């Protein structure tokens, strides 16, 4: 299957290995992966800040960059959810209306793509230890992803999956919220980390690197000793 | 101190207060355990919420005619309807009625709209004793605090806190149990009921077709407040309309379930006027004050109008991780939590309250739990957008987003500069990030560069 990947701006800049892990897993699952080197960002940061004009220009570029691909797969439910659920607010009653509808059907989050499109839930990964999975709000409430990542993780050899309390509660990242309202964001991270460490997990795994950047950054700072890993990195382990 | 600085200061303190966190998690944990029980009464909950939203949509789209229908019907039964455009208008009407009745003591039941107009403060200034009769509100009044939550006003207090407060303020022995404390309050309040000349209540619903108001409660104090004193004043926001009495069959269980997890609350009262000639009890006079106070700003705004569907069940507060960490008082608004952050800028000014629309991680849990399916987190985004459109953004922000756009339209720019330089700049610009988190560590090369190298 031909897959065009979207590598979100912050993964492109901060965590390229996450995107390479996704490529490795997709290729093992039989996909031919292509990457449009012209791509940048989905436009969400400006939209969430209220700057729709700036967002719309960048979203238009995104629509152009991914025109024609069978599937656009991204290691981020946040970006996928934004394209699916919010682009129409910018492009309703415009000439791009149908392009937006079409892209919303073609853009898929990585775990969702593996399980729902490829029907692959075991890639032969191995990682030894206990893990807890964090539902990102975008995965859970924007994309309705709940079982797919867990299904994939259950099939990782050596990994024991333990659910934490309040697993559906936000970790407190929220984009600019994390900086503008630091003390609230940190308190939310603290409650998340407390619930995660209570499971005695070695790894905290999620579909979204933005949550992990925040929880991991706080955990490191606190010396909590739990390692954050993107789902793609876990699935690319041990082979 | 500006509203935003004050919000930052208060929320910073509260977010780090582990005792507060423990009490809130305990109390909201109890709520979370109860709600699924209440939900069981609905054969099809999704459809019930959808129907409720449709009923409120109909009510708000035809608000003018429903309000006039209500006025006509209830006036026929002898009540007087007073239209108040502002809080001051409402207070003046109440003040006038109290003077006419030579009112010294006024009993009131729990009502957020009377908090909104600061009725207690006004009455105190006019030499009238105002007594809160809802137990939670009574506790808050004794402690000289505004309600912490729109449904459970004293949610942030443990039973030990309340026992200490009663001992302190009422001179009863310390360490009383919740049952004993309730009996103390009951005894004190009964006395007030006997003397009060005027009773004030809010209303959960204005029922248009029969011309009545409906009051939902658990303690019976609202029913006493509207029936024992000779004069009953209802203060209610104009958005509380439902088209017909039949709609209560849906709204009563919905409000109860989402408010407290009950199937239906202990007392629900429909009041359709003062005592009629053939009746033996009830007040001699009844006034209904229909309050606008900024609600028509929301009505005029087609994008945000759905916020008027709110039935004030409080579910979005209980679901909100920001509310749970900073508590109800940090907002310094009558309506806190997600619904408060959505409506307050419209009710009281975008300039002074827009910060609340940004104080959200946009997790979407508020929207998920809303009894009438208001798109709360999207309305927060809408508020942010309106603030930008109306020129309420700073020059620095506008320049930053222009620069962001340039970078995002030009792939070459995103590959410019190595990781060290980016890390330095970004960590400098977003200083707050690394206060309690490790610094951001940019990759030496972007994925984009690495991919191109890999492809050769």
XYZ file of C-alpha atoms in Angstrom:
695
model
C 0.000 0.000 0.000
C 1.231 3.486 -0.826
C 1.429 5.719 2.192
C 2.315 9.362 2.327
C 3.544 10.325 5.778
C 3.036 13.609 7.553
C 5.718 14.386 10.122
C 4.362 17.048 12.501
C 6.509 20.157 12.881
C 7.670 19.433 16.440
C 8.534 15.812 15.609
C 10.410 17.041 12.564
C 12.385 19.468 14.706
C 12.769 17.668 18.038
C 12.114 13.946 17.633
C 13.022 12.760 14.113
C 13.675 9.244 15.448
C 9.951 8.889 16.230
C 9.098 9.490 12.586
C 11.818 7.069 11.446
C 10.389 4.454 13.817
C 6.997 4.913 12.209
C 8.532 4.531 8.742
C 10.310 1.354 9.864
C 7.071 -0.179 11.182
C 5.013 0.864 8.159
C 7.580 -0.623 5.798
C 7.641 -3.872 7.737
C 3.864 -3.989 7.433
C 4.298 -3.906 3.668
C 3.726 -0.243 2.903
C 5.604 1.833 0.389
C 6.298 5.026 2.289
C 6.667 8.375 0.615
C 7.436 11.723 2.187
C 6.763 15.040 0.495
C 9.841 17.066 1.473
C 7.919 20.300 0.982
C 5.650 19.707 4.013
C 5.714 21.821 7.161
C 2.825 22.098 9.645
C -0.923 21.390 9.774
C -1.680 24.918 10.977
C -3.132 24.049 14.368
C -0.940 26.342 16.527
C -2.197 29.551 14.908
C -5.803 28.322 14.751
C -5.821 27.518 18.468
C -4.390 30.947 19.204
C -7.311 32.505 17.321
C -5.262 33.612 14.303
C -7.416 32.038 11.622
C -5.968 34.080 8.751
C -2.428 32.870 9.363
C -3.701 29.347 10.010
C -5.671 29.267 6.773
C -2.635 30.038 4.618
C -0.676 27.210 6.224
C -3.669 24.843 6.024
C -3.973 25.644 2.329
C -0.353 24.625 1.866
C -1.093 21.407 3.770
C -4.039 20.643 1.475
C -1.773 21.151 -1.544
C 1.126 19.141 -0.108
C -1.077 16.107 0.487
C -3.310 16.265 -2.587
C -3.586 12.929 -4.321
C -2.068 10.613 -1.690
C -4.073 7.413 -0.977
C -3.467 7.691 2.750
C -1.751 10.346 4.821
C -0.421 8.735 7.993
C 0.852 10.781 10.936
C 2.330 9.864 14.328
C 0.083 12.425 16.030
C -3.630 12.257 16.796
C -3.533 15.961 17.574
C -2.674 16.978 13.992
C -4.988 14.349 12.488
C -7.873 15.445 14.701
C -7.286 19.061 13.759
C -7.346 18.360 10.028
C -10.428 16.170 10.341
C -12.510 18.249 12.703
C -11.455 21.874 12.293
C -10.331 22.478 8.698
C -13.965 22.760 7.647
C -14.352 25.824 9.870
C -11.786 27.571 7.701
C -12.842 26.256 4.310
C -16.638 25.831 4.443
C -18.245 27.592 1.486
C -14.889 27.956 -0.250
C -13.507 26.318 -3.381
C -11.475 23.969 -1.148
C -14.557 22.618 0.637
C -14.429 19.252 -1.162
C -10.648 18.949 -0.820
C -11.074 19.295 2.931
C -13.787 16.641 3.068
C -11.657 14.348 0.955
C -8.503 14.815 3.046
C -10.451 14.209 6.260
C -11.222 10.734 4.931
C -7.632 10.027 3.885
C -5.663 11.287 6.896
C -5.172 8.639 9.568
C -3.323 8.452 12.854
C -0.570 5.805 12.961
C -2.140 3.265 15.389
C -5.509 3.671 13.716
C -3.900 3.024 10.337
C -2.141 -0.118 11.549
C -5.208 -1.692 13.142
C -8.120 -0.371 11.118
C -6.672 0.056 7.637
C -3.861 -2.511 7.467
C -5.491 -4.895 9.964
C -2.067 -5.504 11.501
C -1.810 -5.586 15.274
C 1.413 -7.516 15.721
C 4.657 -6.378 14.129
C 6.937 -8.689 16.109
C 8.186 -6.013 18.472
C 9.829 -6.817 21.766
C 10.341 -4.597 24.781
C 10.851 -5.927 28.276
C 9.159 -4.223 31.187
C 5.940 -2.779 32.547
C 4.171 -0.056 30.606
C 1.182 2.199 31.053
C -0.627 3.808 28.136
C -1.687 7.470 28.223
C -4.790 8.366 26.211
C -4.050 11.677 24.545
C -7.144 13.905 24.495
C -6.842 14.294 20.729
C -6.712 10.532 20.208
C -9.540 9.863 22.629
C -11.957 12.685 21.951
C -11.030 14.101 18.535
C -10.207 10.788 16.793
C -12.048 8.273 19.038
C -8.979 6.069 19.365
C -9.062 3.925 22.477
C -8.499 0.253 21.700
C -6.070 0.430 18.748
C -2.872 1.408 20.614
C -3.670 -1.026 23.430
C -4.217 -3.815 20.939
C -0.815 -3.133 19.382
C 0.902 -2.893 22.766
C -0.644 -6.118 24.049
C 1.160 -7.928 21.241
C 4.602 -6.554 22.105
C 6.642 -9.453 23.513
C 7.891 -8.871 27.036
C 5.669 -5.851 27.684
C 3.149 -5.912 30.495
C 0.425 -3.265 30.104
C -1.063 -1.779 33.288
C -3.837 0.836 33.218
C -3.403 3.906 35.407
C -6.132 5.731 37.342
C -7.860 8.661 35.608
C -6.321 7.525 32.355
C -8.674 9.707 30.311
C -7.741 12.906 32.151
C -5.677 15.458 30.261
C -1.942 15.623 31.057
C -1.974 19.414 30.835
C 0.044 20.068 27.697
C -2.467 21.990 25.584
C 0.003 23.776 23.282
C 0.651 27.372 24.317
C -1.328 26.633 27.495
C 1.738 24.750 28.786
C 3.763 27.963 28.699
C 1.106 30.647 29.229
C -0.392 28.876 32.235
C 2.666 26.941 33.393
C 1.643 26.359 37.025
C -1.743 24.861 36.032
C -0.165 22.777 33.297
C 2.450 21.483 35.739
C -0.160 20.604 38.369
C -1.977 18.564 35.729
C 1.299 16.853 34.744
C 1.907 16.105 38.411
C -1.449 14.352 38.804
C -0.801 12.407 35.590
C 2.697 11.403 36.668
C 1.448 10.383 40.125
C -1.121 8.061 38.537
C 1.411 6.712 36.038
C 4.132 5.965 38.584
C 1.579 4.312 40.880
C 1.389 1.496 38.320
C 5.149 0.986 38.777
C 5.521 1.112 35.016
C 8.922 1.554 33.411
C 7.424 3.126 30.305
C 4.695 5.659 29.675
C 3.495 5.241 26.103
C 1.237 7.390 23.957
C 0.203 8.196 20.403
C 1.147 11.844 20.868
C 4.653 13.175 21.303
C 3.299 16.540 22.484
C 1.871 14.971 25.666
C 5.062 12.969 26.097
C 7.314 15.996 25.649
C 5.406 17.631 28.500
C 5.011 14.648 30.850
C 8.535 13.433 30.090
C 10.014 16.884 30.634
C 8.303 17.120 34.006
C 9.206 13.561 34.956
C 12.898 14.145 34.102
C 12.904 17.342 36.093
C 11.384 15.545 39.069
C 13.622 12.518 38.664
C 10.611 10.220 38.529
C 12.435 7.568 36.509
C 9.605 6.628 34.157
C 10.621 6.664 30.498
C 8.261 8.154 27.929
C 8.064 6.445 24.544
C 6.007 7.094 21.461
C 3.991 4.090 20.328
C 5.987 3.981 17.068
C 9.249 3.694 18.998
C 7.856 0.794 21.023
C 6.659 -1.021 17.903
C 10.060 -0.483 16.258
C 11.865 -2.074 19.224
C 13.469 -5.484 19.392
C 13.784 -6.301 15.718
C -4.095 44.090 39.900
C -5.524 43.229 36.489
C -7.930 40.316 36.190
C -5.360 38.192 34.402
C -2.590 38.783 36.966
C -4.992 38.045 39.768
C -6.116 34.858 38.007
C -2.501 33.779 37.536
C -1.639 34.456 41.165
C -4.672 32.658 42.586
C -4.468 29.695 40.229
C -0.734 29.286 40.851
C -1.284 29.035 44.589
C -4.280 26.716 44.308
C -2.708 24.420 41.711
C 0.154 23.688 44.093
C -2.140 23.211 47.118
C -2.144 19.463 47.710
C -4.749 19.639 50.487
C -7.125 21.363 48.066
C -6.350 18.737 45.431
C -7.154 15.944 47.870
C -10.544 17.401 48.874
C -11.601 18.115 45.293
C -10.519 14.725 44.019
C -12.443 13.115 46.874
C -15.646 15.089 46.282
C -15.571 14.855 42.499
C -14.713 11.171 42.866
C -18.009 10.716 44.702
C -19.821 12.587 41.953
C -18.119 10.426 39.315
C -19.258 7.303 41.132
C -22.869 8.518 41.331
C -23.412 9.775 37.783
C -23.331 6.354 36.056
C -26.120 5.260 38.440
C -28.285 8.183 37.398
C -27.570 7.583 33.726
C -29.082 4.114 33.952
C -32.575 5.619 33.950
C -32.150 6.645 30.302
C -32.908 3.991 27.720
C -31.079 6.097 25.162
C -28.956 8.758 26.785
C -27.493 10.087 23.540
C -30.968 10.706 22.204
C -32.127 12.298 25.459
C -29.260 14.792 25.281
C -29.929 15.464 21.629
C -33.613 16.101 22.330
C -32.749 18.385 25.217
C -30.401 20.342 22.988
C -33.128 20.645 20.362
C -35.642 21.872 22.950
C -33.195 24.512 24.140
C -32.385 25.429 20.551
C -36.080 26.010 19.910
C -36.413 28.001 23.121
C -33.450 30.259 22.404
C -34.262 30.789 18.714
C -37.756 31.967 19.744
C -36.787 33.497 23.041
C -38.801 36.694 22.613
C -42.122 34.978 21.962
C -41.629 32.327 24.651
C -40.821 34.975 27.261
C -43.903 36.960 26.313
C -46.027 33.833 26.438
C -44.671 33.136 29.921
C -45.350 36.722 30.990
C -48.914 36.626 29.704
C -49.780 33.333 31.414
C -48.234 34.016 34.798
C -49.590 37.548 34.880
C -53.084 36.144 34.399
C -52.564 34.261 37.660
C -51.578 37.388 39.516
C -47.772 37.441 39.382
C -45.915 40.550 38.228
C -43.159 40.159 35.631
C -40.353 42.694 35.716
C -37.806 42.965 32.918
C -34.305 43.858 34.075
C -31.731 44.763 31.482
C -28.873 45.050 33.957
C -27.924 43.853 37.443
C -28.667 47.362 38.733
C -32.172 47.270 37.279
C -32.824 43.949 39.044
C -31.437 45.216 42.348
C -33.537 48.378 42.202
C -36.694 46.338 41.671
C -35.857 44.065 44.599
C -34.981 47.081 46.737
C -38.272 48.757 45.875
C -40.311 45.644 46.713
C -38.462 45.188 50.006
C -39.119 48.805 50.968
C -42.801 48.433 50.147
C -43.033 45.319 52.315
C -40.957 46.910 55.069
C -38.663 43.924 54.825
C -36.105 43.397 57.594
C -35.250 39.759 56.931
C -35.173 38.015 53.601
C -34.679 34.289 53.105
C -33.248 33.042 49.888
C -32.584 29.708 48.308
C -29.563 28.832 46.244
C -29.386 30.880 43.076
C -26.386 31.695 40.897
C -28.180 34.592 39.269
C -28.462 36.369 42.633
C -24.699 35.818 43.000
C -24.286 37.360 39.566
C -26.088 40.558 40.619
C -24.462 40.526 44.104
C -27.823 40.633 45.826
C -26.566 39.879 49.337
C -24.153 42.786 49.282
C -26.890 45.122 48.030
C -29.334 43.996 50.726
C -26.715 44.378 53.429
C -26.017 47.937 52.264
C -29.742 48.597 52.536
C -30.007 47.268 56.067
C -31.800 44.040 55.185
C -30.657 40.739 56.592
C -30.353 38.184 53.780
C -30.172 34.576 54.872
C -28.941 31.787 52.621
C -31.046 28.698 53.326
C -29.356 26.107 51.125
C -26.953 24.276 53.425
C -23.962 24.718 51.107
C -24.721 28.390 50.581
C -25.337 28.836 54.326
C -21.868 27.422 54.972
C -20.389 29.774 52.380
C -22.243 32.749 53.819
C -20.967 31.952 57.309
C -17.452 31.802 55.900
C -17.982 35.012 53.927
C -17.011 33.289 50.670
C -18.762 33.164 47.310
C -19.878 29.726 46.106
C -17.020 27.575 44.925
C -19.116 25.588 42.461
C -22.429 26.341 40.740
C -24.142 23.211 42.092
C -22.177 22.329 45.223
C -21.157 25.674 46.720
C -18.962 24.305 49.522
C -17.330 21.481 47.573
C -13.855 22.566 48.666
C -14.626 22.114 52.354
C -14.289 18.819 54.197
C -16.760 17.876 56.924
C -14.076 18.766 59.455
C -13.747 22.238 57.906
C -17.509 22.747 58.256
C -17.527 21.552 61.871
C -14.754 24.036 62.682
C -16.610 26.842 60.903
C -19.857 26.173 62.813
C -18.012 26.070 66.119
C -16.291 29.306 65.235
C -19.259 31.280 63.948
C -22.257 29.777 65.708
C -20.707 28.865 69.043
C -21.712 25.199 68.856
C -19.359 22.490 70.166
C -16.515 21.525 67.808
C -16.276 18.210 65.989
C -19.981 17.765 65.221
C -20.952 15.144 62.651
C -22.540 16.151 59.311
C -25.959 15.065 60.675
C -25.535 17.188 63.789
C -24.331 20.147 61.747
C -27.367 19.877 59.492
C -29.660 19.931 62.534
C -27.918 23.050 63.813
C -28.455 24.783 60.460
C -32.048 23.595 60.311
C -32.845 25.041 63.718
C -31.211 28.386 62.936
C -32.907 28.639 59.543
C -36.427 27.697 60.737
C -36.340 30.714 62.967
C -35.424 32.947 60.026
C -38.241 31.566 57.897
C -40.765 32.514 60.574
C -39.745 36.156 60.494
C -38.815 36.740 56.871
C -41.083 39.142 55.004
C -39.680 38.230 51.602
C -38.412 35.000 50.041
C -36.106 35.033 47.024
C -35.487 32.057 44.778
C -33.897 31.502 41.419
C -35.469 29.209 38.859
C -34.061 26.278 36.952
C -36.642 26.567 34.215
C -39.089 29.149 32.914
C -41.960 27.129 31.455
C -43.465 29.125 28.613
C -46.693 27.308 27.780
C -48.148 27.205 31.294
C -46.512 30.361 32.595
C -44.606 28.957 35.556
C -41.126 28.560 36.968
C -39.620 25.283 38.130
C -37.169 25.027 41.009
C -34.946 21.977 41.533
C -33.411 21.251 44.940
C -32.699 18.600 47.550
C -33.342 20.231 50.897
C -36.825 21.708 50.676
C -35.489 25.135 51.518
C -36.433 26.589 48.152
C -40.014 25.399 48.535
C -40.124 27.029 51.961
C -38.561 30.221 50.586
C -41.236 30.560 47.952
C -44.193 29.588 50.132
C -43.665 30.801 53.706
C -42.937 34.537 53.339
C -45.788 36.742 52.178
C -43.837 37.915 49.167
C -41.953 35.698 46.739
C -39.422 37.170 44.311
C -37.973 35.008 41.559
C -34.804 36.197 39.865
C -34.022 34.280 36.704
C -31.894 34.651 33.588
C -33.902 34.938 30.386
C -32.154 31.908 28.855
C -33.781 29.480 31.295
C -36.839 29.059 29.095
C -38.173 25.704 28.013
C -41.105 25.664 25.599
C -43.526 23.354 27.394
C -44.310 21.682 30.678
C -43.810 18.307 28.953
C -40.151 19.195 28.484
C -39.665 18.824 32.248
C -40.048 15.084 31.833
C -36.729 15.234 30.055
C -35.028 18.136 31.808
C -35.664 17.129 35.418
C -33.939 13.737 35.164
C -31.233 15.177 32.932
C -30.405 18.027 35.311
C -30.466 15.671 38.308
C -28.260 13.049 36.711
C -25.664 15.445 35.397
C -25.807 17.648 38.489
C -25.492 15.059 41.238
C -26.014 11.591 39.782
C -29.571 11.381 41.160
C -32.441 10.056 39.082
C -34.421 13.064 40.141
C -33.743 15.468 42.992
C -35.692 15.262 46.248
C -37.825 18.360 45.651
C -39.036 19.820 42.385
C -41.492 22.667 42.608
C -43.549 24.333 39.907
C -44.744 27.798 40.844
C -47.321 29.409 38.618
C -48.315 32.462 40.634
C -49.075 33.720 44.144
C -51.818 32.247 46.333
C -55.086 32.071 44.389
C -58.436 32.970 45.964
C -59.445 29.325 46.439
C -56.064 28.311 47.893
C -55.154 28.165 51.558
C -51.428 28.835 51.521
C -48.626 30.350 49.497
C -47.368 33.921 49.208
C -49.723 36.837 48.745
C -47.584 38.347 46.052
C -45.176 36.988 43.491
C -42.701 38.855 41.299
C -40.595 37.370 38.530
C -37.546 39.365 37.503
C -36.324 38.363 34.055
C -32.654 39.261 33.860
C -30.689 40.025 30.728
C -27.372 41.360 32.089
C -25.382 40.571 28.958
C -27.245 37.451 27.850
C -28.509 39.208 24.741
C -24.849 39.702 23.712
C -24.665 35.934 23.478
C -28.027 35.798 21.739
C -26.803 38.238 19.089
C -23.695 36.141 18.472
C -24.705 33.246 16.238
C -21.482 31.315 16.877
C -21.635 31.512 20.671
C -25.430 31.498 21.072
C -25.547 27.808 21.978
C -23.892 28.684 25.298
C -27.375 29.890 26.322
C -28.615 26.273 26.236
C -26.772 25.655 29.515
C -28.943 24.262 32.322
C -26.221 24.863 34.946
C -25.790 21.221 35.930
C -22.104 21.738 36.688
C -20.958 18.609 34.844
C -18.366 20.527 32.835
C -16.800 21.894 36.014
C -16.505 18.422 37.492
C -14.990 17.130 34.263
C -12.495 19.941 33.817
C -8.889 19.209 34.817
C -8.166 22.940 34.995
C -11.101 23.537 37.363
C -10.021 20.592 39.500
C -6.539 22.021 39.888
C -7.286 25.710 40.381
C -10.719 25.488 42.023
C -13.782 27.667 41.591
C -12.520 30.796 43.313
C -9.445 31.379 41.141
C -11.660 32.369 38.230
C -13.083 35.341 40.179
C -16.270 35.090 38.146
C -19.797 34.079 39.133
C -19.732 31.163 36.707
C -16.502 29.201 36.846
C -15.161 26.223 34.931
C -15.608 25.727 31.186
C -19.083 27.280 30.887
C -17.890 30.289 32.887
C -14.854 30.732 30.658
C -17.116 30.561 27.620
C -19.814 33.030 28.712
C -18.052 35.491 31.008
C -16.196 37.376 28.227
C -19.585 37.893 26.524
C -21.380 38.879 29.728
C -18.701 41.100 31.213
C -16.283 42.129 28.485
C -13.766 40.406 26.223
C -10.904 42.675 27.242
C -11.094 41.831 30.919
C -12.006 38.147 30.691
C -10.501 36.811 27.490
C -7.644 35.197 29.430
C -10.141 32.568 30.638
C -10.596 31.319 27.074
C -6.861 30.607 26.874
C -6.681 28.991 30.320
C -7.689 25.638 28.885
C -5.731 22.697 27.546
C -8.670 22.123 25.149
C -8.966 18.523 26.293
C -12.618 18.468 25.218
C -13.937 16.636 28.268
C -16.391 19.491 28.945
C -17.992 19.001 25.554
C -18.105 15.267 26.096
C -20.028 15.513 29.383
C -22.347 18.433 28.599
C -25.958 17.417 29.290
C -27.242 19.556 26.418
C -24.276 18.969 24.110
C -22.852 22.475 24.024
C -19.607 22.488 22.067
C -17.772 24.071 24.957
C -14.145 23.632 23.957
C -14.866 24.828 20.448
C -16.556 27.901 21.902
C -13.357 28.624 23.828
C -11.539 28.566 20.492
C -14.269 30.795 19.045
C -13.694 33.287 21.881
C -9.966 33.306 21.124
C -10.708 33.957 17.474
C -13.111 36.777 18.309
C -10.533 38.370 20.591
C -8.070 38.447 17.674
C -10.681 39.749 15.228
C -11.768 42.481 17.634
C -8.174 43.644 18.055
C -7.660 42.279 21.556
C -4.318 40.641 20.732
C -0.923 42.166 21.448
C 1.451 43.424 18.777
C 4.018 40.848 19.883
C 1.507 38.060 19.309
C 0.552 39.379 15.889
C 4.189 39.601 14.844
C 4.935 36.141 16.222
C 2.135 34.544 14.210
C 3.205 36.391 11.058
C 6.724 35.001 11.535
C 5.307 31.528 12.218
C 3.340 31.725 9.004
C 6.417 32.700 6.984
C 8.388 29.774 8.423
C 5.513 27.356 7.859
C 5.098 28.396 4.246
C 8.774 27.947 3.515
C 10.300 24.525 4.117
C 13.794 25.919 3.659
C 13.385 28.184 6.689
C 12.410 25.222 8.863
C 15.687 23.516 7.964
C 17.770 26.633 8.549
C 19.996 26.855 11.660
C 21.304 23.824 13.502
C 19.733 22.204 16.552
C 21.943 23.999 19.076
C 20.892 27.423 17.889
C 17.198 26.470 17.785
C 17.370 24.994 21.289
C 18.965 28.169 22.576
C 16.442 30.493 20.955
C 13.341 28.457 21.760
C 14.324 27.851 25.377
C 14.932 31.575 25.706
C 11.600 32.593 24.160
C 9.584 29.998 26.095
C 11.344 30.454 29.417
C 8.322 29.155 31.307
C 8.662 25.731 29.725
C 11.837 24.734 31.540
C 10.802 26.075 34.929
C 9.560 22.639 35.925
C 10.423 20.633 32.828
C 13.646 19.643 31.125
C 14.737 22.040 28.405
C 13.657 21.380 24.844
C 16.414 19.670 22.948
C 16.263 20.193 19.197
C 17.670 17.570 16.890
C 20.855 18.652 15.108
C 19.108 17.938 11.827
C 15.382 17.890 11.102
C 13.608 14.758 9.966
C 13.302 16.518 6.643
C 17.093 16.857 6.279
C 17.747 13.346 7.534
C 15.204 11.879 5.110
C 16.770 13.687 2.167
C 20.206 12.385 3.207
C 18.808 8.874 3.507
C 17.314 9.053 0.021
C 20.710 10.284 -1.213
